[in-house]
Amino acid sequence: MSDTSEDEFEGFSAGEIELACQRYQVQLAQNGIGDDFLISDVESELSDDNNDEPQLVDVNNAGDAPNNDGWHQEFDIYERGLPHLFQPRNTTGPQNILGPEKDIIDFFQLFLSDHLLQQIIEKSDGYAKMQKDLNPDLHKSAWSCPSLPEMKAFIGLTFLMGIDVKPDLKSYWSKDCLETPYFATVLARDRFMQIMRYLHFTDPHQRVPQRGEPNYDSTYKVRYFMDALNQQMRDQYIPKRNVSIDECMIPYKGRVALKQYMPAKPTKWGIKLWALAESDTGYMSFCKIYQGKTDRTHVGLASTVVISCLEGANLSRQGYHVYMDNYFSSPELFTNLFENLDTGACGTVRQNRRGLPQDLMTKKPVGISQRGDSQFRQKGAISATVWKDKKNVSVISTIHDNSLTEVSRIVQQEGQFQRQQLQCPKMVADYTSHMET
């Protein structure tokens, strides 16, 4: 570059670009950002004489053959591009630090605030009055708007019923052997039943689309509450870099259109949620009720869920790493997250997904015969591996390279059980670690 400001800038030289890349990688390593390289590892990775890469079983260069599907065996950091900087919207962790003198209820009210409860009281009161006006013969008992302490007592007793389970609600106020004296001291039975009858989370006078009409929302009766709860979960705690997305079930067998039946799950009947949680703590930053076929879009349900969870938790474009199971994972989704949302992703993958390395995603990949064997491929930003544990495990990632680590397994040899160390791709080990919460 010239020393005079009047000369036109002709661009950086190849040497300047290479030096800038090396300095950037060292800076990332010093700050613990991106892949877990040490500074010396970064310098070694960028040099031409790096002989420390894990050696893979030779499969006759299937991924590098002419007219191949674009996947190759060695990891190339330049092909992926620089890792995303982790830039959360604020310092990670709790956003409101409460002192040691605070009680459990103070933490609970960070999420279920007095303001939210007051809104529920007003909506319930409006619903009760509307019902009494429309059907006075069916709603003869006198009604008074619940106070804030009454609503808190109602919610507290509802939680307690989940711990002390009885055959029906009236049993909690019974005078026989089923009696639980505490309930009657907190709230009278008839008052509890009355609040439950008129409990409402929406404006009863607001017109909403009905089933069969455009923009119908089957969760409209709890939409306000869910949105408010998600906002509090999002605002009260900012997760660290590694998060996971998965489904969970709220057990329920009653009558509701949202109920799902999943025979392969431990909880077979219930309301299904999509949830995003921090991997280290399990703290849930966002959840969304699955509404059935109405959730489907032109980009596919899995992609829609992942993107909506990231954006709902306000975590997109900040360099987060998201882990997910094979229901969600696909090369198309991971590329979109990496290129457009600045988000790395890692997850197990179904072998029939489009765009995977054809030589690896088979029942019997070449070079994998015994426990601990693995093969690696890369294409663009995506790394793919197959590792043999009890059975083959297929994982793709835009976070990891071809690094290996060790895992411990209890195996049976000559009739004796003993612990054995096996080599394992780091992306598989990290997936297991970050999804187990």
CSV table of C-alpha atoms in Angstrom, one decimal:
chain,number,residue,atom,x,y,z
A,1,MET,CA,0.0,0.0,0.0
A,2,SER,CA,1.2,3.5,-0.7
A,3,ASP,CA,2.0,6.1,2.0
A,4,THR,CA,0.0,8.8,0.2
A,5,SER,CA,-3.8,8.9,0.7
A,6,GLU,CA,-4.3,10.0,-2.9
A,7,ASP,CA,-3.2,6.7,-4.4
A,8,GLU,CA,-6.0,4.1,-5.0
A,9,PHE,CA,-6.1,1.1,-2.8
A,10,GLU,CA,-5.2,-1.9,-5.0
A,11,GLY,CA,-6.2,-4.6,-2.5
A,12,PHE,CA,-4.3,-6.8,-0.1
A,13,SER,CA,-1.6,-9.2,-1.2
A,14,ALA,CA,-1.9,-12.9,-0.8
A,15,GLY,CA,0.8,-12.8,1.9
A,16,GLU,CA,-1.1,-10.1,3.9
A,17,ILE,CA,-4.3,-12.1,3.7
A,18,GLU,CA,-2.5,-15.3,4.9
A,19,LEU,CA,-0.9,-13.4,7.8
A,20,ALA,CA,-4.3,-11.9,8.8
A,21,CYS,CA,-5.9,-15.3,8.8
A,22,GLN,CA,-3.1,-16.7,11.0
A,23,ARG,CA,-3.4,-13.8,13.5
A,24,TYR,CA,-7.1,-14.2,13.6
A,25,GLN,CA,-6.9,-17.9,14.4
A,26,VAL,CA,-4.4,-17.2,17.2
A,27,GLN,CA,-6.7,-14.5,18.6
A,28,LEU,CA,-9.6,-16.9,18.6
A,29,ALA,CA,-7.6,-19.6,20.4
A,30,GLN,CA,-6.5,-17.2,23.1
A,31,ASN,CA,-10.1,-16.3,23.8
A,32,GLY,CA,-11.4,-19.9,23.7
A,33,ILE,CA,-13.6,-19.2,20.8
A,34,GLY,CA,-14.5,-21.7,18.0
A,35,ASP,CA,-12.8,-25.1,17.9
A,36,ASP,CA,-10.8,-26.1,20.8
A,37,PHE,CA,-7.3,-25.4,19.4
A,38,LEU,CA,-4.3,-24.4,21.4
A,39,ILE,CA,-2.2,-21.6,19.9
A,40,SER,CA,0.5,-24.0,18.9
A,41,ASP,CA,-2.2,-26.2,17.3
A,42,VAL,CA,-3.4,-23.2,15.3
A,43,GLU,CA,0.0,-22.4,14.0
A,44,SER,CA,0.6,-26.0,13.2
A,45,GLU,CA,-2.8,-26.3,11.4
A,46,LEU,CA,-1.9,-23.3,9.2
A,47,SER,CA,1.6,-24.6,8.3
A,48,ASP,CA,2.5,-27.0,5.5
A,49,ASP,CA,4.4,-29.5,7.7
A,50,ASN,CA,1.5,-30.6,10.0
A,51,ASN,CA,1.9,-34.3,10.6
A,52,ASP,CA,-0.3,-34.5,13.7
A,53,GLU,CA,-3.7,-35.1,12.0
A,54,PRO,CA,-5.5,-38.3,12.9
A,55,GLN,CA,-5.0,-40.9,10.3
A,56,LEU,CA,-8.1,-42.5,8.8
A,57,VAL,CA,-8.5,-46.0,7.3
A,58,ASP,CA,-7.8,-45.9,3.6
A,59,VAL,CA,-11.0,-46.3,1.5
A,60,ASN,CA,-9.2,-45.8,-1.8
A,61,ASN,CA,-9.9,-42.0,-1.7
A,62,ALA,CA,-13.6,-42.5,-2.4
A,63,GLY,CA,-14.4,-39.0,-1.4
A,64,ASP,CA,-11.6,-37.5,-3.5
A,65,ALA,CA,-12.2,-39.5,-6.7
A,66,PRO,CA,-13.2,-37.7,-9.9
A,67,ASN,CA,-16.9,-37.0,-10.4
A,68,ASN,CA,-17.5,-37.6,-6.7
A,69,ASP,CA,-20.2,-36.0,-4.6
A,70,GLY,CA,-17.9,-33.3,-3.3
A,71,TRP,CA,-17.0,-34.9,0.0
A,72,HIS,CA,-13.3,-35.5,0.9
A,73,GLN,CA,-11.4,-37.2,3.8
A,74,GLU,CA,-9.2,-34.4,5.2
A,75,PHE,CA,-10.4,-31.4,7.1
A,76,ASP,CA,-9.8,-28.0,5.5
A,77,ILE,CA,-10.5,-25.0,7.7
A,78,TYR,CA,-10.3,-22.7,4.7
A,79,GLU,CA,-13.1,-24.6,3.0
A,80,ARG,CA,-15.3,-24.2,6.0
A,81,GLY,CA,-14.4,-20.6,6.7
A,82,LEU,CA,-13.6,-18.9,9.9
A,83,PRO,CA,-15.6,-20.0,13.0
A,84,HIS,CA,-18.2,-17.6,14.2
A,85,LEU,CA,-17.3,-15.3,17.1
A,86,PHE,CA,-19.4,-15.9,20.2
A,87,GLN,CA,-21.1,-12.5,20.8
A,88,PRO,CA,-24.1,-13.0,23.1
A,89,ARG,CA,-26.4,-10.0,23.6
A,90,ASN,CA,-25.2,-9.6,27.1
A,91,THR,CA,-23.1,-11.4,29.8
A,92,THR,CA,-24.2,-15.0,30.0
A,93,GLY,CA,-25.9,-16.3,33.1
A,94,PRO,CA,-28.6,-14.8,35.4
A,95,GLN,CA,-29.6,-11.2,34.5
A,96,ASN,CA,-31.1,-10.4,37.9
A,97,ILE,CA,-28.9,-11.3,40.8
A,98,LEU,CA,-30.9,-11.8,44.0
A,99,GLY,CA,-29.3,-11.6,47.4
A,100,PRO,CA,-28.9,-14.4,49.8
A,101,GLU,CA,-31.7,-13.1,52.0
A,102,LYS,CA,-34.2,-13.8,49.2
A,103,ASP,CA,-36.5,-16.8,49.4
A,104,ILE,CA,-37.5,-19.5,46.8
A,105,ILE,CA,-40.7,-17.6,46.0
A,106,ASP,CA,-38.7,-14.6,45.0
A,107,PHE,CA,-36.9,-16.6,42.3
A,108,PHE,CA,-40.2,-18.1,41.2
A,109,GLN,CA,-41.7,-14.7,40.8
A,110,LEU,CA,-39.0,-13.7,38.3
A,111,PHE,CA,-40.9,-15.9,35.9
A,112,LEU,CA,-44.5,-15.7,37.2
A,113,SER,CA,-44.6,-12.0,38.1
A,114,ASP,CA,-47.3,-10.1,40.0
A,115,HIS,CA,-48.0,-8.3,36.7
A,116,LEU,CA,-48.6,-11.5,34.8
A,117,LEU,CA,-50.8,-12.8,37.6
A,118,GLN,CA,-52.8,-9.6,37.7
A,119,GLN,CA,-53.4,-9.9,33.9
A,120,ILE,CA,-54.7,-13.5,34.5
A,121,ILE,CA,-57.0,-12.2,37.3
A,122,GLU,CA,-58.5,-9.5,35.0
A,123,LYS,CA,-59.1,-12.0,32.1
A,124,SER,CA,-60.6,-14.5,34.5
A,125,ASP,CA,-62.8,-11.9,36.1
A,126,GLY,CA,-64.0,-10.8,32.6
A,127,TYR,CA,-64.7,-14.3,31.6
A,128,ALA,CA,-66.7,-15.1,34.7
A,129,LYS,CA,-68.9,-12.0,34.3
A,130,MET,CA,-69.5,-12.8,30.6
A,131,GLN,CA,-70.6,-16.3,31.5
A,132,LYS,CA,-72.9,-15.1,34.2
A,133,ASP,CA,-74.5,-12.6,31.8
A,134,LEU,CA,-74.9,-15.2,29.0
A,135,ASN,CA,-76.1,-18.1,31.1
A,136,PRO,CA,-77.3,-16.9,34.5
A,137,ASP,CA,-79.1,-20.1,35.2
A,138,LEU,CA,-75.8,-22.1,34.9
A,139,HIS,CA,-73.7,-19.6,36.9
A,140,LYS,CA,-75.8,-18.8,40.0
A,141,SER,CA,-73.1,-18.7,42.6
A,142,ALA,CA,-71.9,-15.3,43.7
A,143,TRP,CA,-68.6,-14.3,42.1
A,144,SER,CA,-66.0,-11.9,43.3
A,145,CYS,CA,-62.8,-11.0,41.5
A,146,PRO,CA,-59.9,-13.0,43.0
A,147,SER,CA,-57.3,-11.0,44.9
A,148,LEU,CA,-53.6,-11.4,44.1
A,149,PRO,CA,-53.0,-13.4,47.3
A,150,GLU,CA,-55.9,-15.7,46.4
A,151,MET,CA,-54.5,-16.3,42.9
A,152,LYS,CA,-51.1,-17.1,44.4
A,153,ALA,CA,-52.8,-19.5,46.8
A,154,PHE,CA,-54.7,-21.2,44.0
A,155,ILE,CA,-51.5,-21.7,42.0
A,156,GLY,CA,-49.6,-22.9,45.0
A,157,LEU,CA,-52.2,-25.5,45.8
A,158,THR,CA,-52.3,-26.6,42.2
A,159,PHE,CA,-48.5,-27.3,42.4
A,160,LEU,CA,-49.0,-29.2,45.6
A,161,MET,CA,-51.6,-31.4,44.0
A,162,GLY,CA,-48.9,-32.6,41.6
A,163,ILE,CA,-46.8,-33.8,44.6
A,164,ASP,CA,-49.6,-35.2,46.8
A,165,VAL,CA,-51.8,-37.0,44.3
A,166,LYS,CA,-55.4,-38.0,45.2
A,167,PRO,CA,-58.2,-39.6,43.1
A,168,ASP,CA,-60.1,-36.3,42.7
A,169,LEU,CA,-60.0,-32.6,43.7
A,170,LYS,CA,-62.6,-32.8,46.4
A,171,SER,CA,-60.5,-35.4,48.3
A,172,TYR,CA,-58.0,-32.7,49.3
A,173,TRP,CA,-60.7,-31.1,51.4
A,174,SER,CA,-62.3,-34.3,52.7
A,175,LYS,CA,-62.8,-35.0,56.4
A,176,ASP,CA,-62.1,-38.7,56.2
A,177,CYS,CA,-58.8,-40.6,56.1
A,178,LEU,CA,-57.8,-38.8,52.9
A,179,GLU,CA,-57.9,-35.4,54.6
A,180,THR,CA,-55.1,-33.0,53.9
A,181,PRO,CA,-55.7,-30.3,56.5
A,182,TYR,CA,-53.3,-27.8,55.0
A,183,PHE,CA,-55.5,-27.2,51.9
A,184,ALA,CA,-58.5,-26.0,53.9
A,185,THR,CA,-56.3,-23.5,55.8
A,186,VAL,CA,-55.1,-21.9,52.5
A,187,LEU,CA,-58.2,-21.7,50.4
A,188,ALA,CA,-61.8,-23.0,50.8
A,189,ARG,CA,-62.8,-25.8,48.6
A,190,ASP,CA,-65.7,-24.0,46.9
A,191,ARG,CA,-63.5,-20.9,46.2
A,192,PHE,CA,-60.8,-23.1,44.7
A,193,MET,CA,-63.3,-24.8,42.4
A,194,GLN,CA,-64.8,-21.5,41.4
A,195,ILE,CA,-61.4,-19.9,40.5
A,196,MET,CA,-60.6,-23.0,38.5
A,197,ARG,CA,-63.9,-22.9,36.7
A,198,TYR,CA,-63.4,-19.3,35.4
A,199,LEU,CA,-59.6,-19.3,35.0
A,200,HIS,CA,-58.8,-17.6,31.7
A,201,PHE,CA,-55.7,-16.5,29.9
A,202,THR,CA,-57.2,-14.5,27.0
A,203,ASP,CA,-59.5,-11.6,26.6
A,204,PRO,CA,-63.0,-13.2,26.5
A,205,HIS,CA,-64.4,-10.3,24.4
A,206,GLN,CA,-61.7,-10.6,21.7
A,207,ARG,CA,-62.7,-12.3,18.4
A,208,VAL,CA,-60.2,-14.9,17.4
A,209,PRO,CA,-60.2,-17.1,14.2
A,210,GLN,CA,-62.1,-20.4,14.8
A,211,ARG,CA,-61.2,-23.9,13.6
A,212,GLY,CA,-61.3,-24.0,9.8
A,213,GLU,CA,-60.8,-20.2,9.4
A,214,PRO,CA,-57.5,-18.6,8.2
A,215,ASN,CA,-54.9,-18.0,10.9
A,216,TYR,CA,-56.5,-20.3,13.4
A,217,ASP,CA,-54.3,-20.9,16.4
A,218,SER,CA,-55.2,-24.0,18.4
A,219,THR,CA,-53.1,-22.6,21.3
A,220,TYR,CA,-54.9,-19.3,21.4
A,221,LYS,CA,-56.3,-19.9,24.9
A,222,VAL,CA,-52.8,-20.1,26.4
A,223,ARG,CA,-51.0,-17.9,23.8
A,224,TYR,CA,-50.7,-14.9,26.1
A,225,PHE,CA,-49.4,-17.0,29.0
A,226,MET,CA,-46.9,-18.9,26.8
A,227,ASP,CA,-45.6,-15.7,25.2
A,228,ALA,CA,-45.2,-14.0,28.6
A,229,LEU,CA,-43.5,-17.0,30.1
A,230,ASN,CA,-41.1,-17.3,27.1
A,231,GLN,CA,-40.2,-13.6,27.4
A,232,GLN,CA,-39.3,-14.1,31.1
A,233,MET,CA,-37.3,-17.2,30.4
A,234,ARG,CA,-35.5,-15.3,27.6
A,235,ASP,CA,-34.9,-12.2,29.7
A,236,GLN,CA,-33.9,-13.6,33.0
A,237,TYR,CA,-31.0,-15.8,31.9
A,238,ILE,CA,-28.7,-15.8,28.8
A,239,PRO,CA,-27.3,-19.3,28.1
A,240,LYS,CA,-23.7,-20.1,27.5
A,241,ARG,CA,-22.6,-21.0,24.0
A,242,ASN,CA,-23.8,-24.7,23.8
A,243,VAL,CA,-27.5,-25.2,23.7
A,244,SER,CA,-29.7,-28.1,22.5
A,245,ILE,CA,-33.1,-28.4,20.9
A,246,ASP,CA,-35.3,-31.4,21.6
A,247,GLU,CA,-38.9,-32.4,22.1
A,248,CYS,CA,-40.6,-33.1,25.4
A,249,MET,CA,-44.0,-34.3,26.5
A,250,ILE,CA,-46.4,-32.9,29.1
A,251,PRO,CA,-48.3,-36.1,30.3
A,252,TYR,CA,-52.0,-35.7,29.6
A,253,LYS,CA,-54.9,-38.0,28.6
A,254,GLY,CA,-57.8,-35.6,28.7
A,255,ARG,CA,-59.8,-34.1,25.8
A,256,VAL,CA,-57.8,-31.5,23.9
A,257,ALA,CA,-57.0,-31.1,20.2
A,258,LEU,CA,-53.3,-30.7,21.0
A,259,LYS,CA,-52.9,-34.2,22.5
A,260,GLN,CA,-50.3,-36.4,20.7
A,261,TYR,CA,-49.8,-40.2,20.9
A,262,MET,CA,-46.1,-41.3,20.6
A,263,PRO,CA,-45.9,-45.1,21.2
A,264,ALA,CA,-42.1,-45.1,21.2
A,265,LYS,CA,-41.8,-42.6,24.0
A,266,PRO,CA,-41.8,-43.2,27.8
A,267,THR,CA,-44.7,-40.7,28.0
A,268,LYS,CA,-47.0,-41.9,25.2
A,269,TRP,CA,-49.9,-39.5,25.6
A,270,GLY,CA,-49.6,-35.8,26.2
A,271,ILE,CA,-48.9,-32.3,24.8
A,272,LYS,CA,-45.7,-32.2,22.8
A,273,LEU,CA,-43.3,-29.2,23.2
A,274,TRP,CA,-40.3,-28.1,21.2
A,275,ALA,CA,-37.8,-26.7,23.6
A,276,LEU,CA,-34.4,-25.0,23.5
A,277,ALA,CA,-32.2,-25.4,26.6
A,278,GLU,CA,-28.7,-24.7,27.8
A,279,SER,CA,-26.6,-27.8,27.6
A,280,ASP,CA,-24.7,-27.3,30.9
A,281,THR,CA,-27.7,-26.6,33.2
A,282,GLY,CA,-30.8,-27.7,31.3
A,283,TYR,CA,-32.2,-24.1,31.7
A,284,MET,CA,-35.0,-23.7,29.1
A,285,SER,CA,-34.8,-20.5,27.2
A,286,PHE,CA,-37.8,-21.1,24.9
A,287,CYS,CA,-40.6,-23.6,24.3
A,288,LYS,CA,-43.3,-24.0,21.7
A,289,ILE,CA,-46.4,-26.2,21.7
A,290,TYR,CA,-46.6,-28.5,18.7
A,291,GLN,CA,-49.9,-28.0,17.0
A,292,GLY,CA,-49.9,-30.9,14.6
A,293,LYS,CA,-50.0,-30.7,10.8
A,294,THR,CA,-50.6,-27.0,10.9
A,295,ASP,CA,-47.0,-26.5,11.9
A,296,ARG,CA,-45.7,-27.7,8.5
A,297,THR,CA,-44.3,-25.2,6.1
A,298,HIS,CA,-42.6,-25.3,2.7
A,299,VAL,CA,-39.1,-25.5,4.3
A,300,GLY,CA,-40.1,-28.6,6.4
A,301,LEU,CA,-41.2,-28.9,10.0
A,302,ALA,CA,-37.7,-29.8,11.4
A,303,SER,CA,-36.0,-26.6,9.9
A,304,THR,CA,-39.0,-24.5,11.0
A,305,VAL,CA,-38.7,-25.7,14.6
A,306,VAL,CA,-35.0,-25.2,14.9
A,307,ILE,CA,-35.1,-21.7,13.4
A,308,SER,CA,-38.1,-20.6,15.4
A,309,CYS,CA,-36.5,-21.9,18.7
A,310,LEU,CA,-33.3,-20.0,18.0
A,311,GLU,CA,-35.1,-16.8,17.1
A,312,GLY,CA,-37.7,-17.2,19.9
A,313,ALA,CA,-34.9,-17.5,22.4
A,314,ASN,CA,-33.1,-14.5,20.8
A,315,LEU,CA,-29.9,-16.5,20.1
A,316,SER,CA,-29.6,-16.3,16.3
A,317,ARG,CA,-26.6,-14.5,14.7
A,318,GLN,CA,-24.6,-14.5,17.9
A,319,GLY,CA,-22.3,-17.5,17.3
A,320,TYR,CA,-24.1,-20.1,19.4
A,321,HIS,CA,-23.6,-23.8,19.0
A,322,VAL,CA,-26.8,-25.8,18.8
A,323,TYR,CA,-27.1,-29.6,19.2
A,324,MET,CA,-30.0,-31.7,18.0
A,325,ASP,CA,-31.0,-35.3,17.3
A,326,ASN,CA,-31.6,-37.0,13.9
A,327,TYR,CA,-35.2,-35.8,13.7
A,328,PHE,CA,-33.9,-32.3,12.9
A,329,SER,CA,-30.4,-32.7,11.4
A,330,SER,CA,-29.7,-32.3,7.7
A,331,PRO,CA,-26.9,-30.8,5.6
A,332,GLU,CA,-29.4,-28.2,4.2
A,333,LEU,CA,-30.4,-27.0,7.6
A,334,PHE,CA,-26.9,-26.9,9.0
A,335,THR,CA,-25.6,-24.9,6.0
A,336,ASN,CA,-28.4,-22.4,6.4
A,337,LEU,CA,-27.7,-22.0,10.1
A,338,PHE,CA,-24.0,-21.6,9.4
A,339,GLU,CA,-24.2,-19.2,6.5
A,340,ASN,CA,-27.3,-17.1,7.3
A,341,LEU,CA,-27.8,-17.3,11.1
A,342,ASP,CA,-24.1,-17.4,12.2
A,343,THR,CA,-24.9,-20.5,14.2
A,344,GLY,CA,-22.9,-23.7,14.4
A,345,ALA,CA,-24.8,-27.0,14.6
A,346,CYS,CA,-24.0,-30.6,15.5
A,347,GLY,CA,-26.3,-33.7,15.5
A,348,THR,CA,-26.9,-37.3,14.7
A,349,VAL,CA,-28.3,-37.7,11.2
A,350,ARG,CA,-30.4,-40.2,9.4
A,351,GLN,CA,-28.5,-41.9,6.6
A,352,ASN,CA,-31.3,-41.3,4.1
A,353,ARG,CA,-31.0,-37.5,4.3
A,354,ARG,CA,-30.1,-35.8,1.0
A,355,GLY,CA,-26.6,-34.4,0.5
A,356,LEU,CA,-24.7,-36.8,2.7
A,357,PRO,CA,-21.5,-38.6,1.7
A,358,GLN,CA,-22.7,-41.7,-0.2
A,359,ASP,CA,-19.7,-43.9,0.7
A,360,LEU,CA,-20.2,-43.4,4.5
A,361,MET,CA,-24.0,-43.4,4.9
A,362,THR,CA,-24.5,-47.1,4.2
A,363,LYS,CA,-25.2,-50.0,6.5
A,364,LYS,CA,-21.6,-51.3,6.1
A,365,PRO,CA,-19.2,-48.4,5.4
A,366,VAL,CA,-15.8,-49.3,4.1
A,367,GLY,CA,-13.1,-49.1,6.9
A,368,ILE,CA,-15.5,-49.6,9.8
A,369,SER,CA,-15.5,-53.1,11.1
A,370,GLN,CA,-14.9,-53.1,14.9
A,371,ARG,CA,-15.9,-51.0,17.9
A,372,GLY,CA,-13.9,-47.7,17.9
A,373,ASP,CA,-13.5,-47.5,14.1
A,374,SER,CA,-14.5,-44.2,12.4
A,375,GLN,CA,-14.4,-42.4,9.1
A,376,PHE,CA,-14.5,-38.7,8.4
A,377,ARG,CA,-15.6,-36.6,5.4
A,378,GLN,CA,-16.0,-32.8,4.8
A,379,LYS,CA,-17.8,-30.8,2.2
A,380,GLY,CA,-17.9,-27.0,2.6
A,381,ALA,CA,-18.8,-26.1,6.1
A,382,ILE,CA,-20.1,-29.5,7.1
A,383,SER,CA,-18.0,-32.3,8.7
A,384,ALA,CA,-19.5,-35.8,8.7
A,385,THR,CA,-18.4,-38.9,10.6
A,386,VAL,CA,-19.5,-42.5,11.1
A,387,TRP,CA,-18.3,-44.1,14.3
A,388,LYS,CA,-18.9,-47.7,15.4
A,389,ASP,CA,-20.0,-48.1,19.0
A,390,LYS,CA,-22.5,-51.0,19.6
A,391,LYS,CA,-23.8,-49.9,16.3
A,392,ASN,CA,-22.8,-47.3,13.8
A,393,VAL,CA,-23.4,-43.6,14.8
A,394,SER,CA,-23.7,-41.0,12.1
A,395,VAL,CA,-23.1,-37.4,13.0
A,396,ILE,CA,-22.7,-34.1,11.0
A,397,SER,CA,-21.4,-30.8,12.3
A,398,THR,CA,-20.4,-27.3,11.3
A,399,ILE,CA,-18.6,-26.9,14.7
A,400,HIS,CA,-16.0,-29.7,14.7
A,401,ASP,CA,-13.1,-30.9,12.6
A,402,ASN,CA,-11.7,-34.5,12.4
A,403,SER,CA,-10.3,-34.5,16.0
A,404,LEU,CA,-10.5,-37.7,18.0
A,405,THR,CA,-10.8,-38.2,21.7
A,406,GLU,CA,-11.3,-41.2,24.0
A,407,VAL,CA,-14.4,-42.6,25.6
A,408,SER,CA,-14.9,-45.3,28.2
A,409,ARG,CA,-17.0,-48.3,27.6
A,410,ILE,CA,-17.8,-51.5,29.6
A,411,VAL,CA,-17.3,-54.4,27.3
A,412,GLN,CA,-17.5,-58.2,27.8
A,413,GLN,CA,-14.3,-60.2,27.0
A,414,GLU,CA,-14.0,-63.9,27.7
A,415,GLY,CA,-17.1,-63.7,30.0
A,416,GLN,CA,-15.7,-60.9,32.1
A,417,PHE,CA,-16.9,-57.2,32.0
A,418,GLN,CA,-14.2,-54.7,32.0
A,419,ARG,CA,-13.7,-51.0,31.1
A,420,GLN,CA,-12.1,-50.2,27.8
A,421,GLN,CA,-10.9,-47.0,26.3
A,422,LEU,CA,-12.0,-46.4,22.7
A,423,GLN,CA,-11.1,-43.7,20.2
A,424,CYS,CA,-14.1,-41.6,19.3
A,425,PRO,CA,-14.6,-38.5,17.0
A,426,LYS,CA,-14.9,-35.4,19.2
A,427,MET,CA,-18.1,-34.4,17.5
A,428,VAL,CA,-19.7,-37.6,18.7
A,429,ALA,CA,-18.4,-37.2,22.2
A,430,ASP,CA,-19.6,-33.6,22.3
A,431,TYR,CA,-23.0,-34.5,21.0
A,432,THR,CA,-23.5,-37.0,23.7
A,433,SER,CA,-22.3,-34.6,26.4
A,434,HIS,CA,-24.4,-31.7,25.3
A,435,MET,CA,-27.6,-33.6,24.6
A,436,GLU,CA,-27.8,-35.6,27.8
A,437,THR,CA,-29.3,-32.8,29.8
